[in-house]
């Protein structure tokens, strides 16, 4: 039997052992044990948190959304930009008082940030109230880590394993009952010069198509209406594992399954996004007409320094091919401003590209140096002042475009998947169109998970 399967079976045993301890202790103190998972970062991390919640609930804890007062708090961290790291240290520090109030409380910090030695060391030295630290590669071992800490009363650090196997069959407690994310691959081989992901998530590895498709079938059977395939670079799915099925094949096989659902995917890398994938999207109505295609910069010189392996000619080919084959496809992108060496002329190329392409949505980031990546030690760093000024100019250009594109939808009635009461304002419902635009509307919370047309009355740059 493969080691991974044996390891998984052991974890199930550890989980049951934790369950016994927790239920005995809970009975003694007359109150059940509760747990809260706090997530930073991207959808991959959200997905890992759903796995953590699956394990935690199997271990007998009741999940709660408020970390204060919980008996187990897990911080699942992100390392992509400095801001998320700073917030994490602040939030972990703030729990020291909670722990004094509740001696049963245990705190775990895991995820991408903990794969960086310096961060794990900082938690070890300066945050003695943290009981457990583990990385992305040891997530599946959480039951063992928790059992060890509960039994021995010390602290457990488990971050070093970087083999990065795929562990199928981890329990999962999904956030929503109508839309789900499925990781189809893990890690990244691209080493864009600004990005920490390849260092913290390891080399690219793809799940077997059959495992993915059976997860899709299971979700459709449970009534899920929207499924998103996740990967750092979905277009290279299967490549390093020499699978006979590439990403376009996988998507098409999923789109041909019976049932009333729609499919999305992210993220695509322009160097690998194929015409074949766009053809598959064009002929399969269950695949949403939406394409997230991070451009990062509109300047060939900066793209080269970023180690992106494409130029603007290649990028424009993909955009044009999408628009030729799928005229109503929404296209969104990521942009980094202030990459080392970015001149005013380079930045101007990015603005020109935005005006020419007219993205439906844009996620803009200020370049954040990540220790250990090549860009962090480049000499020509851009000052914070210039970065801030470019960021504001970029947003101003994009907001105008987004507003015009959204206003063009006023009077139409797109199909919307209702996500229930809006997190920001519980009095209204929110949902998403096929193009992934957010729509706010009135109605009963019971509409969550249903798909229906919504008449668009007004638009702003961010929502309908
Ligand atoms: N600084 C700023 N933005 C970054 N991203 C990744 N690394 C960095 C960094 N060091 C952005 C990229 C990527 C998105 C998920 O985050 O635009 O596409
Ligand atoms: Fe980072 Fe580039 Fe990999 Fe995306 S493709 S995760 S930006 S290294």
Tab-separated table of C-alpha atoms and ligand atoms in Angstrom:
chain	number	residue	atom	x	y	z
A	1	UNK	CA	0.000	0.000	0.000
A	2	UNK	CA	1.451	3.474	-0.841
A	3	UNK	CA	2.877	5.364	2.125
A	4	UNK	CA	0.445	8.242	1.654
A	5	UNK	CA	-2.543	5.957	2.135
A	6	UNK	CA	-1.050	4.364	5.254
A	7	UNK	CA	-0.281	7.840	6.577
A	8	UNK	CA	-3.873	8.954	5.956
A	9	UNK	CA	-5.242	5.909	7.783
A	10	UNK	CA	-3.058	6.762	10.772
A	11	UNK	CA	-4.357	10.324	10.755
A	12	UNK	CA	-7.939	9.009	10.974
A	13	UNK	CA	-6.902	7.040	14.081
A	14	UNK	CA	-5.279	10.112	15.635
A	15	UNK	CA	-8.430	12.086	14.886
A	16	UNK	CA	-10.557	9.564	16.752
A	17	UNK	CA	-8.117	9.654	19.690
A	18	UNK	CA	-8.464	13.457	19.844
A	19	UNK	CA	-12.237	13.062	19.671
A	20	UNK	CA	-12.189	10.831	22.750
A	21	UNK	CA	-10.040	13.240	24.762
A	22	UNK	CA	-12.156	16.226	23.740
A	23	UNK	CA	-15.446	14.557	24.567
A	24	UNK	CA	-14.200	13.421	27.997
A	25	UNK	CA	-12.834	16.858	28.841
A	26	UNK	CA	-15.995	18.475	27.504
A	27	UNK	CA	-18.179	16.253	29.673
A	28	UNK	CA	-16.044	17.041	32.749
A	29	UNK	CA	-16.280	20.793	32.341
A	30	UNK	CA	-19.910	20.598	31.142
A	31	UNK	CA	-19.353	22.484	27.900
A	32	UNK	CA	-18.404	21.182	24.453
A	33	UNK	CA	-15.148	22.194	22.793
A	34	UNK	CA	-15.313	24.817	20.036
A	35	UNK	CA	-12.918	25.750	17.248
A	36	UNK	CA	-12.443	28.619	14.820
A	37	UNK	CA	-10.365	28.698	11.612
A	38	UNK	CA	-9.187	32.133	10.444
A	39	UNK	CA	-8.061	32.312	6.792
A	40	UNK	CA	-5.832	34.815	5.001
A	41	UNK	CA	-5.128	34.885	1.280
A	42	UNK	CA	-6.334	33.147	-1.825
A	43	UNK	CA	-8.953	30.530	-2.712
A	44	UNK	CA	-6.378	27.755	-2.418
A	45	UNK	CA	-5.987	28.751	1.192
A	46	UNK	CA	-9.767	28.948	1.659
A	47	UNK	CA	-9.901	25.429	0.280
A	48	UNK	CA	-7.206	24.245	2.716
A	49	UNK	CA	-9.249	25.814	5.518
A	50	UNK	CA	-12.276	23.791	4.441
A	51	UNK	CA	-10.096	20.691	4.803
A	52	UNK	CA	-8.938	21.862	8.234
A	53	UNK	CA	-12.552	22.370	9.292
A	54	UNK	CA	-13.348	18.882	8.009
A	55	UNK	CA	-10.603	17.398	10.188
A	56	UNK	CA	-11.503	19.557	13.170
A	57	UNK	CA	-15.139	18.579	13.051
A	58	UNK	CA	-14.152	14.914	12.751
A	59	UNK	CA	-12.097	15.449	15.918
A	60	UNK	CA	-15.254	16.416	17.806
A	61	UNK	CA	-15.017	20.198	17.990
A	62	UNK	CA	-18.000	22.396	17.159
A	63	UNK	CA	-16.965	25.046	14.641
A	64	UNK	CA	-17.692	28.666	15.470
A	65	UNK	CA	-17.017	31.877	13.551
A	66	UNK	CA	-15.777	33.965	16.494
A	67	UNK	CA	-12.205	33.303	17.605
A	68	UNK	CA	-12.634	34.909	21.025
A	69	UNK	CA	-13.801	32.265	23.473
A	70	UNK	CA	-13.007	29.342	21.144
A	71	UNK	CA	-10.993	26.426	22.569
A	72	UNK	CA	-9.009	25.948	19.374
A	73	UNK	CA	-8.027	28.755	17.004
A	74	UNK	CA	-6.207	27.958	13.762
A	75	UNK	CA	-4.685	30.756	11.691
A	76	UNK	CA	-4.188	29.650	8.087
A	77	UNK	CA	-1.714	32.206	6.754
A	78	UNK	CA	-0.711	33.783	3.429
A	79	UNK	CA	2.765	34.939	2.395
A	80	UNK	CA	2.091	36.553	-0.976
A	81	UNK	CA	2.287	40.136	0.278
A	82	UNK	CA	3.669	41.772	3.391
A	83	UNK	CA	0.308	43.203	4.490
A	84	UNK	CA	-1.188	39.786	5.248
A	85	UNK	CA	1.890	38.863	7.300
A	86	UNK	CA	1.673	41.985	9.427
A	87	UNK	CA	-2.028	41.393	10.118
A	88	UNK	CA	-1.283	37.820	11.153
A	89	UNK	CA	1.313	38.783	13.763
A	90	UNK	CA	-1.050	41.432	15.152
A	91	UNK	CA	-3.995	39.050	15.368
A	92	UNK	CA	-2.001	36.220	16.930
A	93	UNK	CA	-0.548	38.646	19.483
A	94	UNK	CA	-4.011	39.872	20.416
A	95	UNK	CA	-5.113	36.379	21.505
A	96	UNK	CA	-2.701	36.282	24.453
A	97	UNK	CA	-5.385	37.810	26.708
A	98	UNK	CA	-8.011	35.337	25.526
A	99	UNK	CA	-5.726	32.488	26.412
A	100	UNK	CA	-5.297	33.803	29.944
A	101	UNK	CA	-9.079	33.798	30.330
A	102	UNK	CA	-9.473	30.268	28.932
A	103	UNK	CA	-6.659	27.893	29.952
A	104	UNK	CA	-8.087	25.188	27.628
A	105	UNK	CA	-7.481	27.377	24.619
A	106	UNK	CA	-5.011	26.116	22.009
A	107	UNK	CA	-3.617	28.165	19.134
A	108	UNK	CA	-2.226	26.834	15.861
A	109	UNK	CA	-0.584	28.804	13.046
A	110	UNK	CA	-0.222	27.082	9.686
A	111	UNK	CA	-0.099	27.710	5.931
A	112	UNK	CA	2.214	29.470	3.504
A	113	UNK	CA	3.808	31.928	5.937
A	114	UNK	CA	4.945	29.089	8.158
A	115	UNK	CA	6.895	27.527	5.278
A	116	UNK	CA	9.282	30.473	5.655
A	117	UNK	CA	11.783	29.636	8.362
A	118	UNK	CA	12.103	33.194	9.613
A	119	UNK	CA	8.343	33.443	10.256
A	120	UNK	CA	8.118	30.070	12.006
A	121	UNK	CA	11.082	31.085	14.183
A	122	UNK	CA	9.479	34.406	15.043
A	123	UNK	CA	6.328	32.611	16.235
A	124	UNK	CA	8.435	30.171	18.237
A	125	UNK	CA	10.491	32.854	19.979
A	126	UNK	CA	8.105	35.754	20.415
A	127	UNK	CA	4.668	34.160	20.631
A	128	UNK	CA	4.977	31.507	23.358
A	129	UNK	CA	1.178	31.287	23.615
A	130	UNK	CA	1.088	29.586	20.180
A	131	UNK	CA	0.943	25.816	20.729
A	132	UNK	CA	1.326	24.431	17.223
A	133	UNK	CA	2.961	25.493	13.980
A	134	UNK	CA	2.775	23.565	10.734
A	135	UNK	CA	3.244	24.287	7.041
A	136	UNK	CA	1.345	23.635	3.838
A	137	UNK	CA	2.954	20.242	3.326
A	138	UNK	CA	1.983	18.915	6.731
A	139	UNK	CA	-1.619	20.126	6.818
A	140	UNK	CA	-2.941	16.565	6.548
A	141	UNK	CA	-1.018	15.716	9.748
A	142	UNK	CA	-3.041	18.129	11.883
A	143	UNK	CA	-4.757	15.327	13.890
A	144	UNK	CA	-1.344	13.921	14.850
A	145	UNK	CA	0.008	17.368	15.728
A	146	UNK	CA	-3.022	18.195	17.856
A	147	UNK	CA	-3.028	14.822	19.604
A	148	UNK	CA	0.656	15.159	20.388
A	149	UNK	CA	0.162	18.640	21.845
A	150	UNK	CA	-2.909	17.668	23.855
A	151	UNK	CA	-1.197	14.633	25.348
A	152	UNK	CA	2.217	16.107	26.044
A	153	UNK	CA	1.149	19.615	26.884
A	154	UNK	CA	4.152	21.151	25.075
A	155	UNK	CA	4.407	22.907	21.742
A	156	UNK	CA	4.602	21.155	18.347
A	157	UNK	CA	6.439	22.497	15.300
A	158	UNK	CA	6.094	20.558	12.066
A	159	UNK	CA	7.053	22.525	8.978
A	160	UNK	CA	10.003	20.866	7.380
A	161	UNK	CA	8.595	18.186	5.106
A	162	UNK	CA	8.705	19.583	1.581
A	163	UNK	CA	7.952	16.471	-0.419
A	164	UNK	CA	4.481	17.762	-1.129
A	165	UNK	CA	2.580	14.568	-1.866
A	166	UNK	CA	-1.082	14.657	-2.763
A	167	UNK	CA	-3.342	13.322	-0.050
A	168	UNK	CA	-6.716	12.241	-1.408
A	169	UNK	CA	-9.710	11.718	0.833
A	170	UNK	CA	-9.068	14.309	3.563
A	171	UNK	CA	-12.332	15.193	5.268
A	172	UNK	CA	-13.814	18.513	4.183
A	173	UNK	CA	-16.407	20.879	5.622
A	174	UNK	CA	-17.367	23.252	2.815
A	175	UNK	CA	-18.264	26.880	3.515
A	176	UNK	CA	-21.184	26.866	1.102
A	177	UNK	CA	-23.740	24.299	0.042
A	178	UNK	CA	-24.156	25.577	-3.530
A	179	UNK	CA	-20.713	26.610	-4.790
A	180	UNK	CA	-17.447	24.774	-4.233
A	181	UNK	CA	-13.768	25.086	-5.051
A	182	UNK	CA	-11.795	22.022	-6.071
A	183	UNK	CA	-7.996	22.089	-6.142
A	184	UNK	CA	-6.930	20.247	-9.282
A	185	UNK	CA	-3.230	20.790	-8.693
A	186	UNK	CA	-0.883	22.134	-6.055
A	187	UNK	CA	2.318	24.152	-6.137
A	188	UNK	CA	3.923	26.080	-8.973
A	189	UNK	CA	7.003	25.638	-11.174
A	190	UNK	CA	7.130	29.084	-12.710
A	191	UNK	CA	9.251	31.128	-10.353
A	192	UNK	CA	7.967	34.534	-11.424
A	193	UNK	CA	10.676	36.695	-9.919
A	194	UNK	CA	8.392	38.507	-7.431
A	195	UNK	CA	6.461	35.510	-6.181
A	196	UNK	CA	6.925	33.486	-3.008
A	197	UNK	CA	4.436	30.752	-3.949
A	198	UNK	CA	6.885	28.235	-5.504
A	199	UNK	CA	8.965	28.426	-2.314
A	200	UNK	CA	6.090	27.886	0.098
A	201	UNK	CA	3.816	25.587	-1.893
A	202	UNK	CA	6.491	23.494	-3.541
A	203	UNK	CA	6.698	21.995	-7.033
A	204	UNK	CA	3.700	21.544	-9.254
A	205	UNK	CA	1.762	18.309	-8.865
A	206	UNK	CA	-1.594	17.391	-10.357
A	207	UNK	CA	-4.378	15.221	-9.029
A	208	UNK	CA	-5.565	12.291	-11.116
A	209	UNK	CA	-8.464	13.267	-13.404
A	210	UNK	CA	-10.608	10.433	-12.035
A	211	UNK	CA	-10.217	11.718	-8.456
A	212	UNK	CA	-11.240	15.212	-9.567
A	213	UNK	CA	-14.186	14.053	-11.655
A	214	UNK	CA	-15.520	11.870	-8.881
A	215	UNK	CA	-15.374	14.875	-6.532
A	216	UNK	CA	-17.300	16.888	-9.146
A	217	UNK	CA	-19.911	14.139	-9.516
A	218	UNK	CA	-20.296	13.944	-5.767
A	219	UNK	CA	-20.854	17.713	-5.508
A	220	UNK	CA	-23.370	17.759	-8.372
A	221	UNK	CA	-25.204	14.924	-6.626
A	222	UNK	CA	-25.354	17.053	-3.480
A	223	UNK	CA	-26.969	19.882	-5.436
A	224	UNK	CA	-23.952	22.172	-5.959
A	225	UNK	CA	-24.626	24.700	-8.747
A	226	UNK	CA	-21.142	26.090	-9.289
A	227	UNK	CA	-17.744	24.405	-9.179
A	228	UNK	CA	-14.425	26.226	-9.551
A	229	UNK	CA	-11.247	24.379	-10.474
A	230	UNK	CA	-8.264	25.851	-8.661
A	231	UNK	CA	-4.556	25.795	-9.332
A	232	UNK	CA	-1.696	28.327	-9.398
A	233	UNK	CA	-1.380	27.701	-13.126
A	234	UNK	CA	-4.217	25.441	-14.241
A	235	UNK	CA	-3.013	25.502	-17.843
A	236	UNK	CA	-0.042	23.316	-17.013
A	237	UNK	CA	-2.291	20.749	-15.289
A	238	UNK	CA	-0.967	17.232	-15.783
A	239	UNK	CA	2.280	18.313	-17.368
A	240	UNK	CA	4.791	17.447	-14.665
A	241	UNK	CA	2.939	14.245	-13.824
A	242	UNK	CA	2.747	13.250	-17.522
A	243	UNK	CA	-1.001	12.704	-17.368
A	244	UNK	CA	-2.676	11.848	-20.667
A	245	UNK	CA	-5.368	14.443	-19.876
A	246	UNK	CA	-4.493	18.171	-20.115
A	247	UNK	CA	-6.503	20.961	-18.512
A	248	UNK	CA	-8.730	21.528	-21.549
A	249	UNK	CA	-9.559	17.787	-21.584
A	250	UNK	CA	-10.269	17.782	-17.861
A	251	UNK	CA	-12.571	20.792	-18.129
A	252	UNK	CA	-14.430	19.304	-21.067
A	253	UNK	CA	-14.901	15.970	-19.300
A	254	UNK	CA	-16.337	17.814	-16.284
A	255	UNK	CA	-18.558	19.975	-18.509
A	256	UNK	CA	-20.055	16.896	-20.103
A	257	UNK	CA	-21.270	15.459	-16.783
A	258	UNK	CA	-25.043	15.368	-16.285
A	259	UNK	CA	-26.618	17.947	-14.007
A	260	UNK	CA	-27.575	21.552	-13.530
A	261	UNK	CA	-24.292	23.275	-12.676
A	262	UNK	CA	-21.693	25.693	-14.035
A	263	UNK	CA	-17.911	25.513	-14.056
A	264	UNK	CA	-15.172	28.092	-13.547
A	265	UNK	CA	-11.428	27.881	-13.185
A	266	UNK	CA	-8.498	29.958	-12.021
A	267	UNK	CA	-5.705	30.906	-12.438
A	268	UNK	CA	-4.488	30.848	-16.039
A	269	UNK	CA	-0.952	31.729	-17.017
A	270	UNK	CA	-0.681	33.544	-20.379
A	271	UNK	CA	2.370	31.515	-21.360
A	272	UNK	CA	0.330	28.280	-21.145
A	273	UNK	CA	-3.289	29.284	-21.875
A	274	UNK	CA	-4.062	27.400	-25.077
A	275	UNK	CA	-6.381	28.029	-28.017
A	276	UNK	CA	-7.639	24.507	-27.314
A	277	UNK	CA	-8.863	25.597	-23.871
A	278	UNK	CA	-10.737	28.531	-25.397
A	279	UNK	CA	-12.294	26.232	-28.025
A	280	UNK	CA	-13.454	23.926	-25.212
A	281	UNK	CA	-15.018	26.884	-23.393
A	282	UNK	CA	-16.732	28.063	-26.571
A	283	UNK	CA	-18.446	24.735	-27.227
A	284	UNK	CA	-19.453	23.825	-23.660
A	285	UNK	CA	-22.273	25.971	-22.256
A	286	UNK	CA	-21.647	24.739	-18.686
A	287	UNK	CA	-18.265	26.499	-18.605
A	288	UNK	CA	-18.791	30.118	-17.552
A	289	UNK	CA	-17.825	32.759	-20.061
A	290	UNK	CA	-15.242	34.198	-17.743
A	291	UNK	CA	-11.468	34.187	-18.016
A	292	UNK	CA	-9.025	35.365	-15.361
A	293	UNK	CA	-5.748	36.028	-17.146
A	294	UNK	CA	-3.154	37.852	-15.009
A	295	UNK	CA	-1.179	40.254	-17.183
A	296	UNK	CA	0.970	41.669	-14.310
A	297	UNK	CA	2.411	44.438	-16.525
A	298	UNK	CA	1.867	45.892	-19.996
A	299	UNK	CA	5.604	46.396	-20.604
A	300	UNK	CA	7.635	43.660	-22.318
A	301	UNK	CA	10.784	44.711	-20.443
A	302	UNK	CA	9.038	44.328	-17.069
A	303	UNK	CA	7.422	41.033	-18.089
A	304	UNK	CA	10.895	39.777	-18.894
A	305	UNK	CA	12.280	40.939	-15.557
A	306	UNK	CA	9.298	39.248	-13.895
A	307	UNK	CA	10.296	35.984	-15.641
A	308	UNK	CA	6.800	35.620	-17.067
A	309	UNK	CA	7.820	33.989	-20.386
A	310	UNK	CA	5.358	35.909	-22.581
A	311	UNK	CA	5.222	39.325	-24.180
A	312	UNK	CA	2.316	41.632	-24.939
A	313	UNK	CA	1.952	40.233	-28.440
A	314	UNK	CA	1.310	36.771	-27.002
A	315	UNK	CA	-1.018	38.216	-24.354
A	316	UNK	CA	-3.025	40.105	-26.978
A	317	UNK	CA	-3.319	36.952	-29.074
A	318	UNK	CA	-5.098	35.196	-26.198
A	319	UNK	CA	-7.403	38.154	-25.515
A	320	UNK	CA	-8.284	38.426	-29.218
A	321	UNK	CA	-8.846	34.698	-29.559
A	322	UNK	CA	-11.161	34.675	-26.519
A	323	UNK	CA	-13.159	37.585	-27.954
A	324	UNK	CA	-13.334	36.001	-31.386
A	325	UNK	CA	-14.592	32.653	-30.094
A	326	UNK	CA	-16.611	33.822	-27.068
A	327	UNK	CA	-17.718	37.402	-27.765
A	328	UNK	CA	-19.470	37.926	-24.408
A	329	UNK	CA	-16.646	36.478	-22.278
A	330	UNK	CA	-15.707	38.567	-19.231
A	331	UNK	CA	-11.940	38.937	-18.893
A	332	UNK	CA	-10.234	39.914	-15.650
A	333	UNK	CA	-6.611	40.390	-14.722
A	334	UNK	CA	-3.992	40.991	-12.018
A	335	UNK	CA	-1.541	43.883	-12.231
A	336	UNK	CA	1.472	44.634	-10.056
A	337	UNK	CA	2.601	48.265	-9.962
A	338	UNK	CA	6.062	49.368	-8.885
A	339	UNK	CA	7.998	46.230	-9.795
A	340	UNK	CA	11.765	46.964	-9.500
A	341	UNK	CA	12.969	48.963	-12.482
A	342	UNK	CA	9.463	49.967	-13.624
A	343	UNK	CA	9.891	53.344	-15.335
A	344	UNK	CA	7.174	55.873	-16.043
A	345	UNK	CA	7.252	54.636	-19.672
A	346	UNK	CA	6.758	51.003	-18.554
A	347	UNK	CA	3.860	52.040	-16.361
A	348	UNK	CA	2.381	54.025	-19.245
A	349	UNK	CA	2.432	50.771	-21.312
A	350	UNK	CA	0.335	49.127	-18.592
A	351	UNK	CA	-2.198	51.992	-18.642
A	352	UNK	CA	-2.365	51.829	-22.447
A	353	UNK	CA	-2.961	48.069	-22.304
A	354	UNK	CA	-5.835	48.570	-19.827
A	355	UNK	CA	-7.428	51.137	-22.132
A	356	UNK	CA	-7.028	48.897	-25.153
A	357	UNK	CA	-8.210	45.631	-23.562
A	358	UNK	CA	-10.856	47.048	-21.199
A	359	UNK	CA	-10.892	44.328	-18.542
A	360	UNK	CA	-14.206	43.665	-16.838
A	361	UNK	CA	-12.411	43.421	-13.519
A	362	UNK	CA	-8.918	44.136	-12.295
A	363	UNK	CA	-7.080	43.092	-9.144
A	364	UNK	CA	-4.309	45.623	-8.626
A	365	UNK	CA	-1.365	45.103	-6.259
A	366	UNK	CA	1.485	47.268	-5.085
A	367	UNK	CA	4.739	45.359	-5.492
A	368	UNK	CA	5.763	43.877	-2.146
A	369	UNK	CA	9.344	42.545	-1.866
A	370	UNK	CA	9.373	38.950	-0.597
A	371	UNK	CA	12.644	37.844	0.961
A	372	UNK	CA	14.161	34.939	-0.978
A	373	UNK	CA	12.665	35.897	-4.352
A	374	UNK	CA	14.983	37.322	-7.060
A	375	UNK	CA	13.068	40.611	-7.363
A	376	UNK	CA	13.533	41.452	-3.685
A	377	UNK	CA	17.285	41.816	-4.193
A	378	UNK	CA	17.080	43.752	-7.471
A	379	UNK	CA	18.765	47.105	-7.078
A	380	UNK	CA	16.311	49.451	-8.759
A	381	UNK	CA	13.449	49.271	-6.238
A	382	UNK	CA	10.680	51.818	-6.800
A	383	UNK	CA	9.955	54.199	-3.898
A	384	UNK	CA	6.769	53.763	-1.854
A	385	UNK	CA	5.674	57.208	-2.940
A	386	UNK	CA	5.888	56.394	-6.666
A	387	UNK	CA	4.260	52.999	-6.116
A	388	UNK	CA	1.351	54.639	-4.298
A	389	UNK	CA	0.919	57.284	-6.963
A	390	UNK	CA	0.935	54.695	-9.802
A	391	UNK	CA	-1.491	52.505	-7.914
A	392	UNK	CA	-3.973	55.395	-7.636
A	393	UNK	CA	-3.598	56.272	-11.328
A	394	UNK	CA	-4.110	52.638	-12.317
A	395	UNK	CA	-7.284	52.384	-10.243
A	396	UNK	CA	-8.622	55.646	-11.675
A	397	UNK	CA	-8.224	54.360	-15.250
A	398	UNK	CA	-9.730	50.970	-14.422
A	399	UNK	CA	-12.634	52.368	-12.397
A	400	UNK	CA	-13.754	54.424	-15.349
A	401	UNK	CA	-13.626	51.348	-17.623
A	402	UNK	CA	-15.367	49.076	-15.087
A	403	UNK	CA	-18.081	51.696	-14.599
A	404	UNK	CA	-18.704	52.006	-18.344
A	405	UNK	CA	-18.836	48.230	-18.798
A	406	UNK	CA	-21.117	47.785	-15.785
A	407	UNK	CA	-23.400	50.653	-16.845
A	408	UNK	CA	-23.809	48.940	-20.203
A	409	UNK	CA	-25.528	46.127	-18.275
A	410	UNK	CA	-28.236	48.412	-16.843
A	411	UNK	CA	-31.605	47.253	-18.185
A	412	UNK	CA	-30.396	43.691	-18.887
A	413	UNK	CA	-31.388	40.599	-16.898
A	414	UNK	CA	-28.352	38.350	-16.420
A	415	UNK	CA	-28.666	34.999	-14.684
A	416	UNK	CA	-27.377	35.243	-11.131
A	417	UNK	CA	-26.352	32.546	-8.656
A	418	UNK	CA	-27.644	33.905	-5.348
A	419	UNK	CA	-25.118	33.616	-2.498
A	420	UNK	CA	-27.538	34.705	0.256
A	421	UNK	CA	-27.389	37.856	2.418
A	422	UNK	CA	-24.438	40.084	1.542
A	423	UNK	CA	-21.645	39.843	4.129
A	424	UNK	CA	-21.383	43.661	4.229
A	425	UNK	CA	-25.088	44.449	4.421
A	426	UNK	CA	-27.321	41.623	5.582
A	427	UNK	CA	-30.437	43.511	4.434
A	428	UNK	CA	-29.684	42.775	0.763
A	429	UNK	CA	-28.823	39.596	-1.091
A	430	UNK	CA	-25.739	39.216	-3.217
A	431	UNK	CA	-24.932	36.931	-6.116
A	432	UNK	CA	-22.712	36.565	-9.141
A	433	UNK	CA	-23.306	36.614	-12.875
A	434	UNK	CA	-21.710	34.144	-15.233
A	435	UNK	CA	-19.022	36.789	-15.834
A	436	UNK	CA	-18.381	36.789	-12.040
A	437	UNK	CA	-19.774	40.303	-11.485
A	438	UNK	CA	-21.299	40.955	-8.092
A	439	UNK	CA	-25.012	41.824	-8.039
A	440	UNK	CA	-26.933	43.198	-5.040
A	441	UNK	CA	-30.702	42.777	-4.938
A	442	UNK	CA	-33.667	42.399	-2.617
A	443	UNK	CA	-35.297	39.107	-1.728
A	444	UNK	CA	-35.654	36.315	0.767
A	445	UNK	CA	-32.496	34.678	2.231
A	446	UNK	CA	-34.097	31.365	1.192
A	447	UNK	CA	-33.040	32.192	-2.383
A	448	UNK	CA	-29.405	31.324	-1.521
A	449	UNK	CA	-28.088	28.707	-3.952
A	450	UNK	CA	-30.758	29.398	-6.596
A	451	UNK	CA	-30.080	30.676	-10.114
A	452	UNK	CA	-32.476	33.238	-11.653
A	453	UNK	CA	-32.448	36.407	-13.808
A	454	UNK	CA	-32.065	39.723	-11.981
A	455	UNK	CA	-33.093	43.021	-13.544
A	456	UNK	CA	-30.136	45.445	-13.352
A	457	UNK	CA	-31.169	48.944	-12.309
A	458	UNK	CA	-27.885	50.651	-11.412
A	459	UNK	CA	-24.147	50.082	-11.627
A	460	UNK	CA	-20.967	51.274	-9.949
A	461	UNK	CA	-17.383	50.238	-10.808
A	462	UNK	CA	-17.508	47.264	-8.427
A	463	UNK	CA	-21.050	45.942	-8.520
A	464	UNK	CA	-24.423	45.846	-10.227
B	1	LIG	N1	3.874	41.779	-4.642
B	1	LIG	C1	2.690	42.222	-5.135
B	1	LIG	N2	1.798	41.425	-5.721
B	1	LIG	C2	2.093	40.114	-5.831
B	1	LIG	N3	1.424	39.095	-6.367
B	1	LIG	C3	2.151	37.971	-6.212
B	1	LIG	N4	3.303	38.253	-5.592
B	1	LIG	C4	3.309	39.586	-5.352
B	1	LIG	C5	4.219	40.481	-4.729
B	1	LIG	N5	5.397	40.067	-4.260
B	1	LIG	C6	0.117	39.236	-7.031
B	1	LIG	C7	0.180	38.807	-8.501
B	1	LIG	C8	-0.602	37.528	-8.494
B	1	LIG	C9	-1.597	37.776	-7.398
B	1	LIG	C10	-2.265	36.591	-6.856
B	1	LIG	O1	-0.835	38.418	-6.402
B	1	LIG	O2	-0.491	39.773	-9.277
B	1	LIG	O3	-1.208	37.264	-9.741
B	2	LIG	FE1	3.501	32.988	-8.418
B	2	LIG	FE2	3.967	33.104	-11.042
B	2	LIG	FE3	3.398	30.725	-9.852
B	2	LIG	FE4	1.467	32.608	-10.115
B	2	LIG	S1	2.510	31.548	-11.804
B	2	LIG	S2	1.957	31.382	-8.256
B	2	LIG	S3	2.603	34.502	-9.854
B	2	LIG	S4	5.220	32.002	-9.486
